[in-house]
């Protein structure tokens, strides 16, 4: 386990205040959810209090974290339409005691329509999350990190996430079209920032599903690093069978296959993220 020692073992620096990070890219299947749950799990395993908000009607983060999802379970939909508080919708995960999730449900896809007439439709996630974080802090267990897993769209749900967050983490898959959607994404982020959230910044870019064996993957990675030298983490997440199969066991790769290359890469990415100024 030399590499684990080299990246600092399993302890993480505690941020001065809660870091709220939206994981966004309107391009589908680039590793948003995988990144959200695995970085969250790595930080939680290192002792930090971590919350994942599943802001995608697909509910992949909820599945990957083994969330309870029977019909009585409070979900993000219930929170956004005002039926329950964010605090009430937080549930502990089975595998890691410091890791919590606000699960999604398919009816989350209705909020675009159901909230269309509401003046506060873009700030509901921010406001309910603030309340939820204040409630957990008052209980003596403040969250160190919140990750908001966005859907592959630029609808009301990701806009809410960009307004609720302080930082954006963009996963970029190292493939030919990777950079094409980024300009549009950066525009959307600027829009959310200008209208509601001046302090929002793209703090982190993570290269995902990279492959050492193809020139193309390396070329794309180099391009992204040229455009975003400050933001791009040194760690790249390799393609890994263990990463892909762990959600089907309701687990992150961090607990499912802790010694696999994928788990070690996500642990290293979590360390880089934690060591950067918030
Ligand atoms: N490093 C990796 N190695 C192998 N498979 C991966 C890796 N990262 C993600 N995958 C797989 O690729 C698929 C897409 O990943 P993921 O669901 O994280 O992307 P996403 O951006 O959240 O997708 P969506 O836009 O649909 O929400 C999933 O099946 C996932 O298991
Ligand atoms: Mg996803």
CSV table of C-alpha atoms and ligand atoms in Angstrom, one decimal:
chain,number,residue,atom,x,y,z
A,1,UNK,CA,0.0,0.0,0.0
A,2,UNK,CA,2.9,2.3,-0.7
A,3,UNK,CA,0.8,4.6,-2.9
A,4,UNK,CA,-1.8,5.1,-0.2
A,5,UNK,CA,0.9,6.3,2.1
A,6,UNK,CA,2.3,8.5,-0.6
A,7,UNK,CA,-1.0,10.3,-1.0
A,8,UNK,CA,-1.4,10.9,2.7
A,9,UNK,CA,-3.2,7.9,4.1
A,10,UNK,CA,-6.9,8.2,4.9
A,11,UNK,CA,-7.0,11.5,6.9
A,12,UNK,CA,-8.2,14.7,5.5
A,13,UNK,CA,-8.0,18.4,6.4
A,14,UNK,CA,-11.2,19.7,7.9
A,15,UNK,CA,-12.4,22.8,5.9
A,16,UNK,CA,-13.0,26.0,7.8
A,17,UNK,CA,-16.6,26.1,6.7
A,18,UNK,CA,-18.9,23.6,4.8
A,19,UNK,CA,-17.7,23.2,1.2
A,20,UNK,CA,-20.7,22.9,-1.1
A,21,UNK,CA,-19.7,21.5,-4.5
A,22,UNK,CA,-22.0,21.0,-7.5
A,23,UNK,CA,-20.8,18.3,-9.7
A,24,UNK,CA,-22.0,19.4,-13.1
A,25,UNK,CA,-21.7,18.7,-16.8
A,26,UNK,CA,-24.7,18.8,-19.1
A,27,UNK,CA,-23.0,16.1,-21.1
A,28,UNK,CA,-24.3,12.6,-20.1
A,29,UNK,CA,-22.3,9.8,-18.8
A,30,UNK,CA,-19.0,11.6,-18.2
A,31,UNK,CA,-18.7,10.4,-14.6
A,32,UNK,CA,-20.6,13.0,-12.5
A,33,UNK,CA,-22.3,10.5,-10.3
A,34,UNK,CA,-19.4,8.2,-10.0
A,35,UNK,CA,-17.2,11.2,-9.0
A,36,UNK,CA,-19.8,12.5,-6.5
A,37,UNK,CA,-20.3,9.3,-4.6
A,38,UNK,CA,-16.7,8.1,-4.6
A,39,UNK,CA,-15.0,11.4,-3.6
A,40,UNK,CA,-17.8,11.7,-0.9
A,41,UNK,CA,-17.1,8.2,0.3
A,42,UNK,CA,-13.3,8.8,0.4
A,43,UNK,CA,-13.7,11.9,2.5
A,44,UNK,CA,-16.2,10.2,4.8
A,45,UNK,CA,-14.0,7.3,5.3
A,46,UNK,CA,-11.3,9.7,6.3
A,47,UNK,CA,-13.5,10.9,9.2
A,48,UNK,CA,-15.2,14.0,7.6
A,49,UNK,CA,-19.0,14.5,7.7
A,50,UNK,CA,-20.2,14.4,4.1
A,51,UNK,CA,-23.6,14.8,2.5
A,52,UNK,CA,-24.5,13.8,-1.1
A,53,UNK,CA,-27.6,15.5,-2.5
A,54,UNK,CA,-29.0,13.5,-5.4
A,55,UNK,CA,-30.3,16.2,-7.7
A,56,UNK,CA,-31.0,13.9,-10.6
A,57,UNK,CA,-34.3,12.2,-11.2
A,58,UNK,CA,-32.4,9.1,-12.5
A,59,UNK,CA,-31.4,8.5,-8.9
A,60,UNK,CA,-28.0,6.9,-9.7
A,61,UNK,CA,-26.2,8.5,-6.7
A,62,UNK,CA,-29.0,7.2,-4.4
A,63,UNK,CA,-28.5,3.7,-5.9
A,64,UNK,CA,-24.8,3.8,-5.6
A,65,UNK,CA,-25.0,4.8,-1.9
A,66,UNK,CA,-27.6,2.1,-1.2
A,67,UNK,CA,-30.2,4.6,-0.1
A,68,UNK,CA,-33.6,3.5,1.1
A,69,UNK,CA,-36.2,4.4,-1.5
A,70,UNK,CA,-39.5,2.9,-0.6
A,71,UNK,CA,-42.5,5.2,-1.0
A,72,UNK,CA,-42.4,6.5,2.6
A,73,UNK,CA,-38.9,7.8,2.3
A,74,UNK,CA,-38.5,11.6,2.1
A,75,UNK,CA,-36.7,12.6,-1.1
A,76,UNK,CA,-35.3,15.8,-2.6
A,77,UNK,CA,-38.6,16.2,-4.5
A,78,UNK,CA,-40.5,16.5,-1.2
A,79,UNK,CA,-37.9,19.0,0.0
A,80,UNK,CA,-38.1,21.2,-3.1
A,81,UNK,CA,-41.9,21.3,-3.1
A,82,UNK,CA,-42.0,22.1,0.6
A,83,UNK,CA,-43.4,18.9,2.1
A,84,UNK,CA,-40.5,18.1,4.3
A,85,UNK,CA,-37.3,19.8,5.5
A,86,UNK,CA,-33.9,19.0,4.1
A,87,UNK,CA,-32.9,17.7,7.5
A,88,UNK,CA,-35.8,15.3,7.4
A,89,UNK,CA,-34.7,13.9,4.0
A,90,UNK,CA,-31.1,13.2,5.1
A,91,UNK,CA,-30.5,9.6,5.6
A,92,UNK,CA,-27.4,7.8,6.8
A,93,UNK,CA,-25.7,5.3,4.5
A,94,UNK,CA,-25.0,1.7,5.6
A,95,UNK,CA,-21.4,1.4,4.6
A,96,UNK,CA,-20.0,4.7,6.0
A,97,UNK,CA,-21.3,6.2,9.2
A,98,UNK,CA,-20.3,9.8,8.4
A,99,UNK,CA,-21.8,9.7,4.9
A,100,UNK,CA,-25.4,10.9,4.4
A,101,UNK,CA,-27.6,11.1,1.3
A,102,UNK,CA,-30.7,13.1,0.3
A,103,UNK,CA,-32.2,10.6,-2.2
A,104,UNK,CA,-33.9,11.4,-5.4
A,105,UNK,CA,-37.0,9.9,-6.9
A,106,UNK,CA,-38.4,9.9,-10.4
A,107,UNK,CA,-40.9,12.6,-9.6
A,108,UNK,CA,-38.0,15.0,-9.2
A,109,UNK,CA,-38.4,15.4,-13.0
A,110,UNK,CA,-41.7,17.2,-12.3
A,111,UNK,CA,-40.3,20.1,-10.5
A,112,UNK,CA,-39.6,22.1,-13.7
A,113,UNK,CA,-43.3,22.2,-14.3
A,114,UNK,CA,-44.6,22.2,-10.8
A,115,UNK,CA,-42.4,25.1,-9.7
A,116,UNK,CA,-42.7,27.1,-12.9
A,117,UNK,CA,-44.9,29.8,-11.4
A,118,UNK,CA,-42.9,30.2,-8.2
A,119,UNK,CA,-40.7,33.2,-7.8
A,120,UNK,CA,-38.2,31.3,-5.7
A,121,UNK,CA,-38.0,28.3,-8.0
A,122,UNK,CA,-34.3,28.8,-8.7
A,123,UNK,CA,-33.2,29.3,-5.0
A,124,UNK,CA,-35.2,26.5,-3.3
A,125,UNK,CA,-32.3,24.1,-3.1
A,126,UNK,CA,-30.0,26.9,-1.7
A,127,UNK,CA,-32.5,27.9,0.9
A,128,UNK,CA,-33.6,24.4,2.1
A,129,UNK,CA,-29.9,23.3,2.1
A,130,UNK,CA,-28.9,26.3,4.2
A,131,UNK,CA,-31.6,25.4,6.7
A,132,UNK,CA,-30.6,21.8,6.7
A,133,UNK,CA,-26.9,22.7,7.3
A,134,UNK,CA,-27.8,25.0,10.1
A,135,UNK,CA,-29.9,22.3,11.7
A,136,UNK,CA,-27.1,19.7,11.6
A,137,UNK,CA,-24.6,22.2,12.9
A,138,UNK,CA,-26.9,23.0,15.8
A,139,UNK,CA,-27.0,19.2,16.6
A,140,UNK,CA,-23.2,19.3,16.9
A,141,UNK,CA,-22.4,17.5,13.7
A,142,UNK,CA,-21.8,20.0,11.0
A,143,UNK,CA,-21.1,18.8,7.5
A,144,UNK,CA,-17.6,19.4,6.1
A,145,UNK,CA,-18.6,18.7,2.5
A,146,UNK,CA,-21.8,18.7,0.5
A,147,UNK,CA,-21.8,17.3,-3.1
A,148,UNK,CA,-24.7,18.0,-5.3
A,149,UNK,CA,-25.0,15.5,-8.2
A,150,UNK,CA,-26.5,17.2,-11.2
A,151,UNK,CA,-28.4,15.6,-14.1
A,152,UNK,CA,-27.2,15.8,-17.7
A,153,UNK,CA,-29.2,18.9,-18.6
A,154,UNK,CA,-29.4,22.6,-17.9
A,155,UNK,CA,-32.9,22.6,-16.5
A,156,UNK,CA,-34.1,24.0,-13.2
A,157,UNK,CA,-32.5,21.2,-11.2
A,158,UNK,CA,-28.8,21.9,-12.1
A,159,UNK,CA,-29.5,25.7,-12.0
A,160,UNK,CA,-30.7,25.2,-8.4
A,161,UNK,CA,-27.5,23.3,-7.7
A,162,UNK,CA,-25.3,26.1,-9.2
A,163,UNK,CA,-27.1,28.7,-7.0
A,164,UNK,CA,-26.8,26.5,-3.9
A,165,UNK,CA,-23.1,25.7,-4.3
A,166,UNK,CA,-20.0,27.6,-3.6
A,167,UNK,CA,-17.9,25.6,-6.1
A,168,UNK,CA,-18.4,23.6,-9.2
A,169,UNK,CA,-16.5,20.4,-10.0
A,170,UNK,CA,-16.6,19.5,-13.7
A,171,UNK,CA,-15.8,15.9,-14.6
A,172,UNK,CA,-14.5,15.7,-18.1
A,173,UNK,CA,-14.3,12.4,-19.9
A,174,UNK,CA,-11.1,12.1,-21.9
A,175,UNK,CA,-12.7,11.5,-25.3
A,176,UNK,CA,-12.9,13.4,-28.6
A,177,UNK,CA,-15.9,15.6,-27.9
A,178,UNK,CA,-15.0,16.4,-24.3
A,179,UNK,CA,-14.4,20.1,-24.8
A,180,UNK,CA,-17.3,20.9,-27.1
A,181,UNK,CA,-19.9,21.3,-24.4
A,182,UNK,CA,-17.7,23.0,-21.9
A,183,UNK,CA,-18.1,26.5,-23.3
A,184,UNK,CA,-21.8,26.3,-23.0
A,185,UNK,CA,-21.5,24.9,-19.5
A,186,UNK,CA,-19.2,27.8,-18.5
A,187,UNK,CA,-21.8,30.2,-19.8
A,188,UNK,CA,-24.5,28.6,-17.7
A,189,UNK,CA,-22.3,28.7,-14.7
A,190,UNK,CA,-21.6,32.4,-15.3
A,191,UNK,CA,-25.3,33.1,-15.7
A,192,UNK,CA,-26.1,31.5,-12.4
A,193,UNK,CA,-23.3,33.3,-10.7
A,194,UNK,CA,-24.2,36.7,-12.2
A,195,UNK,CA,-27.9,36.5,-11.2
A,196,UNK,CA,-27.8,34.8,-7.8
A,197,UNK,CA,-24.4,33.6,-6.7
A,198,UNK,CA,-21.4,35.9,-7.2
A,199,UNK,CA,-19.0,33.8,-5.2
A,200,UNK,CA,-19.5,30.7,-7.3
A,201,UNK,CA,-16.3,29.4,-9.0
A,202,UNK,CA,-15.3,26.5,-11.0
A,203,UNK,CA,-12.7,25.2,-8.5
A,204,UNK,CA,-12.0,21.7,-9.9
A,205,UNK,CA,-11.9,19.8,-13.1
A,206,UNK,CA,-11.4,16.0,-13.0
A,207,UNK,CA,-10.4,13.9,-15.9
A,208,UNK,CA,-12.3,10.7,-15.9
A,209,UNK,CA,-12.3,7.3,-17.7
A,210,UNK,CA,-8.8,8.0,-19.0
A,211,UNK,CA,-6.8,5.4,-20.7
A,212,UNK,CA,-3.0,5.3,-20.7
A,213,UNK,CA,-3.0,3.3,-23.9
A,214,UNK,CA,-4.6,5.7,-26.3
A,215,UNK,CA,-3.0,8.8,-27.7
A,216,UNK,CA,-6.4,10.4,-28.0
A,217,UNK,CA,-7.1,10.2,-24.2
A,218,UNK,CA,-3.7,11.7,-23.5
A,219,UNK,CA,-4.3,14.5,-26.1
A,220,UNK,CA,-7.6,15.5,-24.7
A,221,UNK,CA,-6.2,15.4,-21.1
A,222,UNK,CA,-3.4,17.7,-22.3
A,223,UNK,CA,-5.9,20.1,-24.0
A,224,UNK,CA,-8.0,20.3,-20.8
A,225,UNK,CA,-4.9,21.0,-18.7
A,226,UNK,CA,-3.9,23.8,-21.2
A,227,UNK,CA,-7.3,25.5,-20.9
A,228,UNK,CA,-7.7,25.0,-17.1
A,229,UNK,CA,-4.2,24.7,-15.6
A,230,UNK,CA,-5.3,25.8,-12.1
A,231,UNK,CA,-8.4,23.8,-11.9
A,232,UNK,CA,-7.5,20.4,-13.3
A,233,UNK,CA,-6.5,17.9,-10.7
A,234,UNK,CA,-3.3,16.1,-11.3
A,235,UNK,CA,-5.0,12.8,-10.6
A,236,UNK,CA,-6.9,11.2,-13.5
A,237,UNK,CA,-9.5,8.5,-12.9
A,238,UNK,CA,-8.7,5.5,-15.0
A,239,UNK,CA,-11.2,3.2,-16.6
A,240,UNK,CA,-11.9,0.5,-14.1
A,241,UNK,CA,-14.2,-2.5,-14.0
A,242,UNK,CA,-14.5,-2.2,-10.2
A,243,UNK,CA,-15.7,1.4,-10.5
A,244,UNK,CA,-18.4,0.4,-13.0
A,245,UNK,CA,-19.6,-2.6,-11.0
A,246,UNK,CA,-19.7,-1.3,-7.5
A,247,UNK,CA,-23.1,0.6,-7.9
A,248,UNK,CA,-24.9,-2.7,-8.6
A,249,UNK,CA,-23.9,-3.7,-5.0
A,250,UNK,CA,-25.2,-0.4,-3.6
A,251,UNK,CA,-21.6,0.5,-2.7
A,252,UNK,CA,-19.0,2.9,-3.7
A,253,UNK,CA,-15.7,1.6,-5.0
A,254,UNK,CA,-14.1,3.0,-1.9
A,255,UNK,CA,-15.7,0.3,0.3
A,256,UNK,CA,-16.4,-2.3,-2.4
A,257,UNK,CA,-12.8,-2.6,-3.7
A,258,UNK,CA,-10.6,-0.4,-1.6
A,259,UNK,CA,-7.4,-1.6,-3.1
A,260,UNK,CA,-8.5,-1.4,-6.7
A,261,UNK,CA,-6.9,1.2,-9.0
A,262,UNK,CA,-10.2,3.1,-9.2
A,263,UNK,CA,-10.6,3.4,-5.4
A,264,UNK,CA,-7.0,4.6,-5.1
A,265,UNK,CA,-7.5,7.1,-7.9
A,266,UNK,CA,-10.6,8.5,-6.2
A,267,UNK,CA,-8.9,8.6,-2.9
A,268,UNK,CA,-6.0,10.6,-4.5
A,269,UNK,CA,-8.5,13.0,-6.1
A,270,UNK,CA,-10.2,13.5,-2.7
A,271,UNK,CA,-6.9,14.4,-1.2
A,272,UNK,CA,-6.1,16.9,-3.9
A,273,UNK,CA,-9.5,18.5,-3.5
A,274,UNK,CA,-9.2,18.6,0.3
A,275,UNK,CA,-5.7,20.1,0.2
A,276,UNK,CA,-6.7,23.0,-2.1
A,277,UNK,CA,-7.9,26.2,-0.5
A,278,UNK,CA,-11.7,26.2,-0.1
B,1,LIG,N1,-13.6,5.3,-14.3
B,1,LIG,C1,-14.6,4.6,-14.7
B,1,LIG,N2,-14.3,3.3,-15.2
B,1,LIG,C2,-15.3,2.6,-15.7
B,1,LIG,N3,-16.6,2.9,-15.8
B,1,LIG,C3,-16.9,4.1,-15.3
B,1,LIG,C4,-15.9,5.0,-14.8
B,1,LIG,N4,-16.6,6.2,-14.4
B,1,LIG,C5,-17.9,6.0,-14.7
B,1,LIG,N5,-18.1,4.8,-15.2
B,1,LIG,C6,-19.3,4.2,-15.7
B,1,LIG,O1,-19.8,5.0,-16.8
B,1,LIG,C7,-21.2,5.2,-16.7
B,1,LIG,C8,-21.5,6.7,-16.6
B,1,LIG,O2,-20.9,7.2,-15.4
B,1,LIG,P1,-21.8,8.1,-14.4
B,1,LIG,O3,-23.1,7.6,-14.2
B,1,LIG,O4,-20.9,8.4,-13.2
B,1,LIG,O5,-21.9,9.4,-15.4
B,1,LIG,P2,-22.9,10.7,-15.2
B,1,LIG,O6,-22.1,11.8,-15.8
B,1,LIG,O7,-23.3,10.8,-13.8
B,1,LIG,O8,-24.1,10.2,-16.1
B,1,LIG,P3,-25.5,11.0,-16.3
B,1,LIG,O9,-25.1,12.2,-17.2
B,1,LIG,O10,-26.4,10.0,-16.9
B,1,LIG,O11,-25.9,11.4,-14.9
B,1,LIG,C9,-21.7,4.4,-15.5
B,1,LIG,O12,-22.1,3.2,-16.0
B,1,LIG,C10,-20.4,4.3,-14.7
B,1,LIG,O13,-20.5,3.1,-13.9
B,2,LIG,MG1,-25.3,10.9,-13.1
